[in-house]
PDB file of C-alpha atoms in Angstrom:
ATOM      1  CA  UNK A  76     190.016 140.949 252.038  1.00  0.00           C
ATOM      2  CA  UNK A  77     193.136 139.689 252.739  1.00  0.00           C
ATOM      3  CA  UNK A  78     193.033 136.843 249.638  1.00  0.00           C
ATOM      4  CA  UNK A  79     191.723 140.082 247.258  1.00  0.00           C
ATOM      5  CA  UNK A  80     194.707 141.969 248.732  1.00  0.00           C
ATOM      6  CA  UNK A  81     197.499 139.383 248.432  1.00  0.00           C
ATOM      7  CA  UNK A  82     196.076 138.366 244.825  1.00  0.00           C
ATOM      8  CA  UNK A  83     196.602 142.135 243.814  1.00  0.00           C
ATOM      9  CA  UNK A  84     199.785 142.803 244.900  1.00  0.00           C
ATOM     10  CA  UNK A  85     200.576 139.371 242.766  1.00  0.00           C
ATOM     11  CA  UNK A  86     199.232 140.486 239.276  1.00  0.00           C
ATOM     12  CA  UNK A  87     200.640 144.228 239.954  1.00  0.00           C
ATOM     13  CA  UNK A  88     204.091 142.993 240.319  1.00  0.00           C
ATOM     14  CA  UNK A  89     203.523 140.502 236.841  1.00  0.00           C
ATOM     15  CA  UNK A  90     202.195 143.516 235.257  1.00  0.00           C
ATOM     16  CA  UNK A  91     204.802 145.969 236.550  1.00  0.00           C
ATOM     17  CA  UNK A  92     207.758 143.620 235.465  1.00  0.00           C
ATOM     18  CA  UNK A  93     205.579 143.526 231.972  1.00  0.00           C
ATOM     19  CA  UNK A  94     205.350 147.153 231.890  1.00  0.00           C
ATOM     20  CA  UNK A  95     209.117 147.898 232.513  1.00  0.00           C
ATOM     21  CA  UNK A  96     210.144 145.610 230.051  1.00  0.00           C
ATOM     22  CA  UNK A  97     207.506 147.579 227.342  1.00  0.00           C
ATOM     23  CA  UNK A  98     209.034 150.648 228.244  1.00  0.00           C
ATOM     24  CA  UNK A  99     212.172 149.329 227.181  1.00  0.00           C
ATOM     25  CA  UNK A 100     211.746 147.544 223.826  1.00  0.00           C
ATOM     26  CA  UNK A 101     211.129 151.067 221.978  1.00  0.00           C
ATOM     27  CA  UNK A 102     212.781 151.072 218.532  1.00  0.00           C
ATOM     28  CA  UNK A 103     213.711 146.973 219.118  1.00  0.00           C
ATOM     29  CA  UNK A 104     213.237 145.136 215.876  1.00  0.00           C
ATOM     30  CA  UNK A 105     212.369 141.028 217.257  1.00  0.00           C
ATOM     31  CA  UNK A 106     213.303 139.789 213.694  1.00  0.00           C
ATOM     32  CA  UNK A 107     216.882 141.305 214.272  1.00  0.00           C
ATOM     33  CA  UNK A 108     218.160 139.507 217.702  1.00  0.00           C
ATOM     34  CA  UNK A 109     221.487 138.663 218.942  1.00  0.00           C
ATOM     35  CA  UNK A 110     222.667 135.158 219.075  1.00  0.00           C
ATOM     36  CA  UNK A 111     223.399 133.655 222.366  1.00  0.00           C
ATOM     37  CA  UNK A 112     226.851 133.251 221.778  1.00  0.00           C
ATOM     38  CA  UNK A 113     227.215 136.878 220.866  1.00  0.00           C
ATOM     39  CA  UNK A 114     225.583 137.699 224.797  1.00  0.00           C
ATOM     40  CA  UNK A 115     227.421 138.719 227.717  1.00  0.00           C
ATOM     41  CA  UNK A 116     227.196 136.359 230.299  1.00  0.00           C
ATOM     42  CA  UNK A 117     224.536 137.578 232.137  1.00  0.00           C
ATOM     43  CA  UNK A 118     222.119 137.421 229.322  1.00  0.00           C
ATOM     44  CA  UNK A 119     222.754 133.957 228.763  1.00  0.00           C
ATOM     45  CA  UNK A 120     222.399 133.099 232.524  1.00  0.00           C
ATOM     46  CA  UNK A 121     218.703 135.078 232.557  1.00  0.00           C
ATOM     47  CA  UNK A 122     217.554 133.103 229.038  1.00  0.00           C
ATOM     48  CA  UNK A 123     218.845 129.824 231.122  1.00  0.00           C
ATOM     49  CA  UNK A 124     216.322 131.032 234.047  1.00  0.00           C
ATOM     50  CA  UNK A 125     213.673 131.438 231.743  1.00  0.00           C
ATOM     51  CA  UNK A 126     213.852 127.992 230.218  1.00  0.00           C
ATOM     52  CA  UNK A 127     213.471 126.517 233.418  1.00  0.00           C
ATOM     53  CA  UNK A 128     210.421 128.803 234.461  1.00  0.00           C
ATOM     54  CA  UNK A 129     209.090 127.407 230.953  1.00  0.00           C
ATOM     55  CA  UNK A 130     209.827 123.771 231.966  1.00  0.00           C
ATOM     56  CA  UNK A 131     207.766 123.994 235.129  1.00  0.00           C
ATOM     57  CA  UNK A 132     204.916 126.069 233.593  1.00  0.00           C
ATOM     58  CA  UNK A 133     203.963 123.245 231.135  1.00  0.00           C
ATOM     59  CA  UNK A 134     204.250 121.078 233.447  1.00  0.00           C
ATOM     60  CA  UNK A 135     201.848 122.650 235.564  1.00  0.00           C
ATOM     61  CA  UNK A 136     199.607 123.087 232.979  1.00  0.00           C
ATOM     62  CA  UNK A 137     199.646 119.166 232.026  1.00  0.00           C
ATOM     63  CA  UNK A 138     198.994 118.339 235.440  1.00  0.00           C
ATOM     64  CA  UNK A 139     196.167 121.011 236.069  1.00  0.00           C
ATOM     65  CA  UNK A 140     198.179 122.425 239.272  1.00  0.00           C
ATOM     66  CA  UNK A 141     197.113 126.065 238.159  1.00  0.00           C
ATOM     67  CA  UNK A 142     198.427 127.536 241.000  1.00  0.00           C
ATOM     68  CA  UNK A 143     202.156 126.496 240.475  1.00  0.00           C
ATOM     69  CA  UNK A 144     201.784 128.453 237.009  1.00  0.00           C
ATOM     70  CA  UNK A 145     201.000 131.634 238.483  1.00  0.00           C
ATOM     71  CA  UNK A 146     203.229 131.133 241.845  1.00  0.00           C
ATOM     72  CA  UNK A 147     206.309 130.652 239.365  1.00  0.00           C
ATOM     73  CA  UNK A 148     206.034 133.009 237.301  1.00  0.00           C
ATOM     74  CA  UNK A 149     205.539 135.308 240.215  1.00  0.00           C
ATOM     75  CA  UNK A 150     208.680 134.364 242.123  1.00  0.00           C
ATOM     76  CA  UNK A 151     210.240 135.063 238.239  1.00  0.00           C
ATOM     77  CA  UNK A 152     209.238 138.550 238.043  1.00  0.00           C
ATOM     78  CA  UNK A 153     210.071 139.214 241.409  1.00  0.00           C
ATOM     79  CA  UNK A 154     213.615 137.246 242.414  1.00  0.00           C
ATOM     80  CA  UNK A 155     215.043 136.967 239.047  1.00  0.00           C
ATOM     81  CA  UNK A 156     214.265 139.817 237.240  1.00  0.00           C
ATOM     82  CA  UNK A 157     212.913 143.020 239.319  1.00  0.00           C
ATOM     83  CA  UNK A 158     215.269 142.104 242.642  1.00  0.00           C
ATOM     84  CA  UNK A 159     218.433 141.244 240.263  1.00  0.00           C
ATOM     85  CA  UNK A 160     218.413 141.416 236.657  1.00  0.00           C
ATOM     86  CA  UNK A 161     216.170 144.313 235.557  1.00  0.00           C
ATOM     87  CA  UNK A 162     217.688 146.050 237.796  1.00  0.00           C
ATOM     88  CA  UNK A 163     221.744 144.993 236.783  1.00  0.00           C
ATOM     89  CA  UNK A 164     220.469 145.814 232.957  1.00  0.00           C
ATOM     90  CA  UNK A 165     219.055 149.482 233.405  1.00  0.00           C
ATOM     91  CA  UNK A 166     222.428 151.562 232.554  1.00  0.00           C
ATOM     92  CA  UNK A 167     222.825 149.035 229.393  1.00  0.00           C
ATOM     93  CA  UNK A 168     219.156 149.771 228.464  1.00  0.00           C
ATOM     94  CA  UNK A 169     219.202 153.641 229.202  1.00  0.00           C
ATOM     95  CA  UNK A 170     222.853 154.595 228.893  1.00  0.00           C
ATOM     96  CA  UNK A 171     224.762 152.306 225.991  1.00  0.00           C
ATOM     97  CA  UNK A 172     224.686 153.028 222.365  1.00  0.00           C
ATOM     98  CA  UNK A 173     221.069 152.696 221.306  1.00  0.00           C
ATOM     99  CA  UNK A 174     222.255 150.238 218.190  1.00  0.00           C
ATOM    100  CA  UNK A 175     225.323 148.696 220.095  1.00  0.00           C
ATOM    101  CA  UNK A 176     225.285 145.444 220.909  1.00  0.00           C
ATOM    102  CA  UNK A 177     225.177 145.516 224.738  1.00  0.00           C
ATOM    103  CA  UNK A 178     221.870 147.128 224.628  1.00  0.00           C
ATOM    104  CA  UNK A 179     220.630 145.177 221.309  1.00  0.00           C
ATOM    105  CA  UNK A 180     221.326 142.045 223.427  1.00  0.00           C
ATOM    106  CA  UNK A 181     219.635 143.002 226.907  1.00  0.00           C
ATOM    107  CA  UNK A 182     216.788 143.986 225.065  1.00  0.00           C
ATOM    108  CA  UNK A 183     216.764 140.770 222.966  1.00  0.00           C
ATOM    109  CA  UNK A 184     216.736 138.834 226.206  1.00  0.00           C
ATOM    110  CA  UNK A 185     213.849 140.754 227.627  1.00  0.00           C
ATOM    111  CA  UNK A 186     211.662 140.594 224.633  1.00  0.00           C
ATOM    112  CA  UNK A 187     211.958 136.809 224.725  1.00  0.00           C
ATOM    113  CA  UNK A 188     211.256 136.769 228.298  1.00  0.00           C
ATOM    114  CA  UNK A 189     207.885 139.289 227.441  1.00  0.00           C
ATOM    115  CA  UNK A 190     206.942 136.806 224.897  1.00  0.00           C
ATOM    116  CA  UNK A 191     207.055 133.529 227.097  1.00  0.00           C
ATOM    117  CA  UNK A 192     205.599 135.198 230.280  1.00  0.00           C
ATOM    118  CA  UNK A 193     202.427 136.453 228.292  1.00  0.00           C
ATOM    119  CA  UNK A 194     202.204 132.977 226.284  1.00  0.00           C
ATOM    120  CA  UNK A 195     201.952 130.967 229.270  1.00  0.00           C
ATOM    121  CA  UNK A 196     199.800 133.609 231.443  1.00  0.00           C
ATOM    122  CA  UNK A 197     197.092 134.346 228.557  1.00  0.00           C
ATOM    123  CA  UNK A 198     194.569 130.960 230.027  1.00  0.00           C
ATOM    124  CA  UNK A 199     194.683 132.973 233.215  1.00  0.00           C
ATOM    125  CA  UNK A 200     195.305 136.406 232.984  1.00  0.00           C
ATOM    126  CA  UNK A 201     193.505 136.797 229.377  1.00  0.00           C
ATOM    127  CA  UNK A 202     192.654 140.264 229.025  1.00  0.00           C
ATOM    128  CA  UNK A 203     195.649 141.960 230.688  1.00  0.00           C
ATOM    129  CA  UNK A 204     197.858 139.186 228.448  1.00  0.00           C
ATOM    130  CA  UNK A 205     195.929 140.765 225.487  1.00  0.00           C
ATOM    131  CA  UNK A 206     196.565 144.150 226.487  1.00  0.00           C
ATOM    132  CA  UNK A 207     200.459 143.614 226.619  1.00  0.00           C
ATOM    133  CA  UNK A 208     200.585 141.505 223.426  1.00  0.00           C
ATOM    134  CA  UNK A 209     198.827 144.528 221.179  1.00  0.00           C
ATOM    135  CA  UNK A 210     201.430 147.255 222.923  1.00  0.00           C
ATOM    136  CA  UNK A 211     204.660 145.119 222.111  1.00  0.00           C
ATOM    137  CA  UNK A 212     206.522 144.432 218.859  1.00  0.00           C
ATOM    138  CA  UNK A 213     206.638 140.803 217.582  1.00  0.00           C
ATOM    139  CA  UNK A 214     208.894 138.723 215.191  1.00  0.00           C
ATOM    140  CA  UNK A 215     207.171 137.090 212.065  1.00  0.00           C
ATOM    141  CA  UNK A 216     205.093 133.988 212.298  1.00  0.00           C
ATOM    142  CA  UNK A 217     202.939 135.540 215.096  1.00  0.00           C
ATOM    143  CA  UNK A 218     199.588 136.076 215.570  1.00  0.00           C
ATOM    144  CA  UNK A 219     199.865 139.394 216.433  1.00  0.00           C
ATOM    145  CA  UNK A 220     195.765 139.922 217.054  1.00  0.00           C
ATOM    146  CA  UNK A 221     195.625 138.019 219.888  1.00  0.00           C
ATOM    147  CA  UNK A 222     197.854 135.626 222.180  1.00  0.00           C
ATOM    148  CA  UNK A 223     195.707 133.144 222.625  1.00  0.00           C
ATOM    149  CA  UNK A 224     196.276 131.983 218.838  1.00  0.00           C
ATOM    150  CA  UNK A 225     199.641 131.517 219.400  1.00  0.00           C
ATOM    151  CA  UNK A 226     201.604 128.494 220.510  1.00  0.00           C
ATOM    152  CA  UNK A 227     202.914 127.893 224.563  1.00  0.00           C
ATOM    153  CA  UNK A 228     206.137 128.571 224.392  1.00  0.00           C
ATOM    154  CA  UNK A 229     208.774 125.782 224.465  1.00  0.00           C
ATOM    155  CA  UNK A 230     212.405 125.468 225.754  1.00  0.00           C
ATOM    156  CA  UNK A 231     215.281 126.514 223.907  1.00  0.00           C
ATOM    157  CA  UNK A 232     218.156 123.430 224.200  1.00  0.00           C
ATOM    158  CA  UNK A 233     220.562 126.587 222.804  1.00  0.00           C
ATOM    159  CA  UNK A 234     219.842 128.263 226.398  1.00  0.00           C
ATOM    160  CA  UNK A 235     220.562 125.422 228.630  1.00  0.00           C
ATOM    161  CA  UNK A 236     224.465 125.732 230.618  1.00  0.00           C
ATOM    162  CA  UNK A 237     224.288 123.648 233.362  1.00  0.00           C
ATOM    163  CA  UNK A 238     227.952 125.131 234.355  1.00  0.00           C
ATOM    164  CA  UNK A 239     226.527 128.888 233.300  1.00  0.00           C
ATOM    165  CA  UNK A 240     223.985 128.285 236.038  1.00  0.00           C
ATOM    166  CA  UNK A 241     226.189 127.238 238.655  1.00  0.00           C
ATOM    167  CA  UNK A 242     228.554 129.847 238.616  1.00  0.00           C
ATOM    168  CA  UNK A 243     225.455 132.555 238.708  1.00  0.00           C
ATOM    169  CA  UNK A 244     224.438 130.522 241.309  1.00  0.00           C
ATOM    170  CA  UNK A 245     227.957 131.485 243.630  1.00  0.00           C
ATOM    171  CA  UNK A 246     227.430 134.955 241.963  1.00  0.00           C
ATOM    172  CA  UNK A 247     223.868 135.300 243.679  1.00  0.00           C
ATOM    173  CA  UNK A 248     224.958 134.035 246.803  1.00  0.00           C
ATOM    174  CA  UNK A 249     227.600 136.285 246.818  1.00  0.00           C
ATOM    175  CA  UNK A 250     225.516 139.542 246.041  1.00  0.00           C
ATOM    176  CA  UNK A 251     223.084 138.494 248.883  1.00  0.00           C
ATOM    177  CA  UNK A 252     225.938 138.471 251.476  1.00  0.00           C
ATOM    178  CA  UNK A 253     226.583 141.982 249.889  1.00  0.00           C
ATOM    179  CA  UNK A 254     223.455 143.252 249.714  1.00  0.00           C
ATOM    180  CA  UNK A 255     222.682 142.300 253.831  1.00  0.00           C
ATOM    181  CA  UNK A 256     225.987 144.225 254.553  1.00  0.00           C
ATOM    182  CA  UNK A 257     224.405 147.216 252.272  1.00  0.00           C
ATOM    183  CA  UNK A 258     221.066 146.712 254.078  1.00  0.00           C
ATOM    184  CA  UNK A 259     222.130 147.179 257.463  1.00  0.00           C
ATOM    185  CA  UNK A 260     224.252 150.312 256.467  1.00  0.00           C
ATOM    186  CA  UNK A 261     221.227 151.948 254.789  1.00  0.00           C
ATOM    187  CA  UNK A 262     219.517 151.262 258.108  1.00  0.00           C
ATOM    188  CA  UNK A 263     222.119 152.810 260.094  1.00  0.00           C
ATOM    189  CA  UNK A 264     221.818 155.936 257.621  1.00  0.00           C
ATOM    190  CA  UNK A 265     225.829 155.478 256.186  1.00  0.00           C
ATOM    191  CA  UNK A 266     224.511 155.108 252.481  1.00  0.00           C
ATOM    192  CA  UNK A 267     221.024 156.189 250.521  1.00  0.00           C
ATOM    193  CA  UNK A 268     222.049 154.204 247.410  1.00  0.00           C
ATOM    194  CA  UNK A 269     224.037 150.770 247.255  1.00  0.00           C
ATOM    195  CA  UNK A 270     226.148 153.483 244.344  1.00  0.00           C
ATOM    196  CA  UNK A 271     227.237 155.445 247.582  1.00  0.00           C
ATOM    197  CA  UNK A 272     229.253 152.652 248.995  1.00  0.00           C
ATOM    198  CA  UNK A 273     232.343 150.442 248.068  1.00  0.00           C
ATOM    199  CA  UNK A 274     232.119 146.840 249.063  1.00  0.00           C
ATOM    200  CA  UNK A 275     235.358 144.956 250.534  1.00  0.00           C
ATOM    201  CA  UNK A 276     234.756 141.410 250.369  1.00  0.00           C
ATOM    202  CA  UNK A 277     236.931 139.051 252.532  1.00  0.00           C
ATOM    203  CA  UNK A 278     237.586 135.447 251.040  1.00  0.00           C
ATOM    204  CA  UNK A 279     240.802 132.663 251.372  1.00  0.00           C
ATOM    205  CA  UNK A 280     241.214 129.800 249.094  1.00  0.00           C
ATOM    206  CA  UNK A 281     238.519 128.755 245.771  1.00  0.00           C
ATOM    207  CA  UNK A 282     236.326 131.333 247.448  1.00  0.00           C
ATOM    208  CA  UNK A 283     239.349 134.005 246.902  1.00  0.00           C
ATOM    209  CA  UNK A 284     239.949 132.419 243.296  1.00  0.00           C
ATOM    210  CA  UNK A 285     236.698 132.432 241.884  1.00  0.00           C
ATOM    211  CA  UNK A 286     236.422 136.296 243.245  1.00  0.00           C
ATOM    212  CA  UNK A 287     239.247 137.470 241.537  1.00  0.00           C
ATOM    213  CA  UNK A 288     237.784 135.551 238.188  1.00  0.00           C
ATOM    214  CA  UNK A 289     234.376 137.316 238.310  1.00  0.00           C
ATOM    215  CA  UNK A 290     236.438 140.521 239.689  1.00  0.00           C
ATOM    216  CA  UNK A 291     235.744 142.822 236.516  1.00  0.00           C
ATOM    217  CA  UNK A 292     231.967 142.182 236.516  1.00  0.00           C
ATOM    218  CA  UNK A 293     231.219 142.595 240.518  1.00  0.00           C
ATOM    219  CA  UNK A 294     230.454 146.389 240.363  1.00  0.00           C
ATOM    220  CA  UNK A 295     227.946 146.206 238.231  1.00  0.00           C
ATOM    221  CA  UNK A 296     226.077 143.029 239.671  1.00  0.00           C
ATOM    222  CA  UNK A 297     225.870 144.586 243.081  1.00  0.00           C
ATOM    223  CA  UNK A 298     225.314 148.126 241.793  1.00  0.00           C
ATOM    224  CA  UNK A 299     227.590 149.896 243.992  1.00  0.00           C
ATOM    225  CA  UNK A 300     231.036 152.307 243.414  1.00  0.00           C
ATOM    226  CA  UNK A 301     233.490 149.825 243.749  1.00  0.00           C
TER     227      UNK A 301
END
């Protein structure tokens, strides 16, 4: 009971990432993307994420360690994109112009990340990655009957920034210091929302630099007021 149980909550977060991301792609034409150097920052850094999740899956899948596959892509869906960027991305996706190119390029990052994710889980997950690939749009050159027919997908050298990635990498560690502080004041009954509070971050030297650099975009990475 407690495999069945564990396995379920698994594929319902995979599919509920999926799902979100479906929701979202309505009226988004995948022959008309934005370029990465046209992407805010943010973008980039999530496209960089996703070629590494690539890299490992294939190399899973050479070496027949099936349950790395599903394991990474997991911890995808769940760290990188429901606990921080799907969530960073929903007033650009809900809220900005609906042809502008903020919400052109979130939307361009998430279809790619759709694409991939259903690519590499179709040998496991085969009907539900069937399901999802006849409810969302695709670009030309695709087999658009069924995934299976298509290629695995491959990594993208134009997505790789080893410096990208180690800045977001400061930027994470940053908004989980943040988010404990918000955590314990939610518990304490203070806030409901992280939107309800304003975060006052303490820092001296590089730290204090690299804060003020990244100053403009801190809001709206740890979703709160100020």
């Amino acid at each position: 009971k407690e495999i069945f149980k564990q396995l379920s909550e698994i594929y319902l977060k995979i599919r509920n990432t999926s799902r979100f991301i479906l929701g979202n792609l309505s009226g988004f034409d995948p022959n008309s993307q934005v370029k990465p150097g046209e992407m805010p920052e943010i973008d980039r850094w999530a496209l960089n994420r996703l070629n590494r999740l690539i890299e490992k899956v294939l190399r899973a899948y050479e070496d027949y360690e099936y349950h790395i596959i599903y394991h990474a892509i997991h911890n995808f869906c769940v760290i990188d994109m429901s606990n921080f960027y799907l969530d960073v991305i929903k007033d650009r996706l809900y809220c900005d112009d609906k042809d502008g190119i903020s919400r052109k390029s979130a939307q361009t990052v998430i279809y790619k990340i759709l694409d991939a994710i259903v690519r590499m889980l179709c040998p496991i997950l085969a009907y539900t990655s069937d399901e999802i690939w006849k409810a969302m749009p695709h670009h030309d050159g695709v087999n658009t009957e069924h995934v299976i027919l298509n290629d695995m997908p491959k990594p993208d050298p134009a997505y790789y920034d080893s410096e990208l990635e180690q800045k977001w990498d400061r930027i994470l560690a940053l908004r989980d210091d943040a988010n404990r502080a918000l955590e314990s004041a939610r518990a304490a009954r203070v806030i409901g929302k992280s939107l309800e509070a304003s975060v006052v971050i303490s820092a001296k030297g590089e730290d204090l630099s690299f804060i003020k650099s990244i100053g403009q975009q801190l809001t709206g990475i740890l979703i709160v007021s100020s």
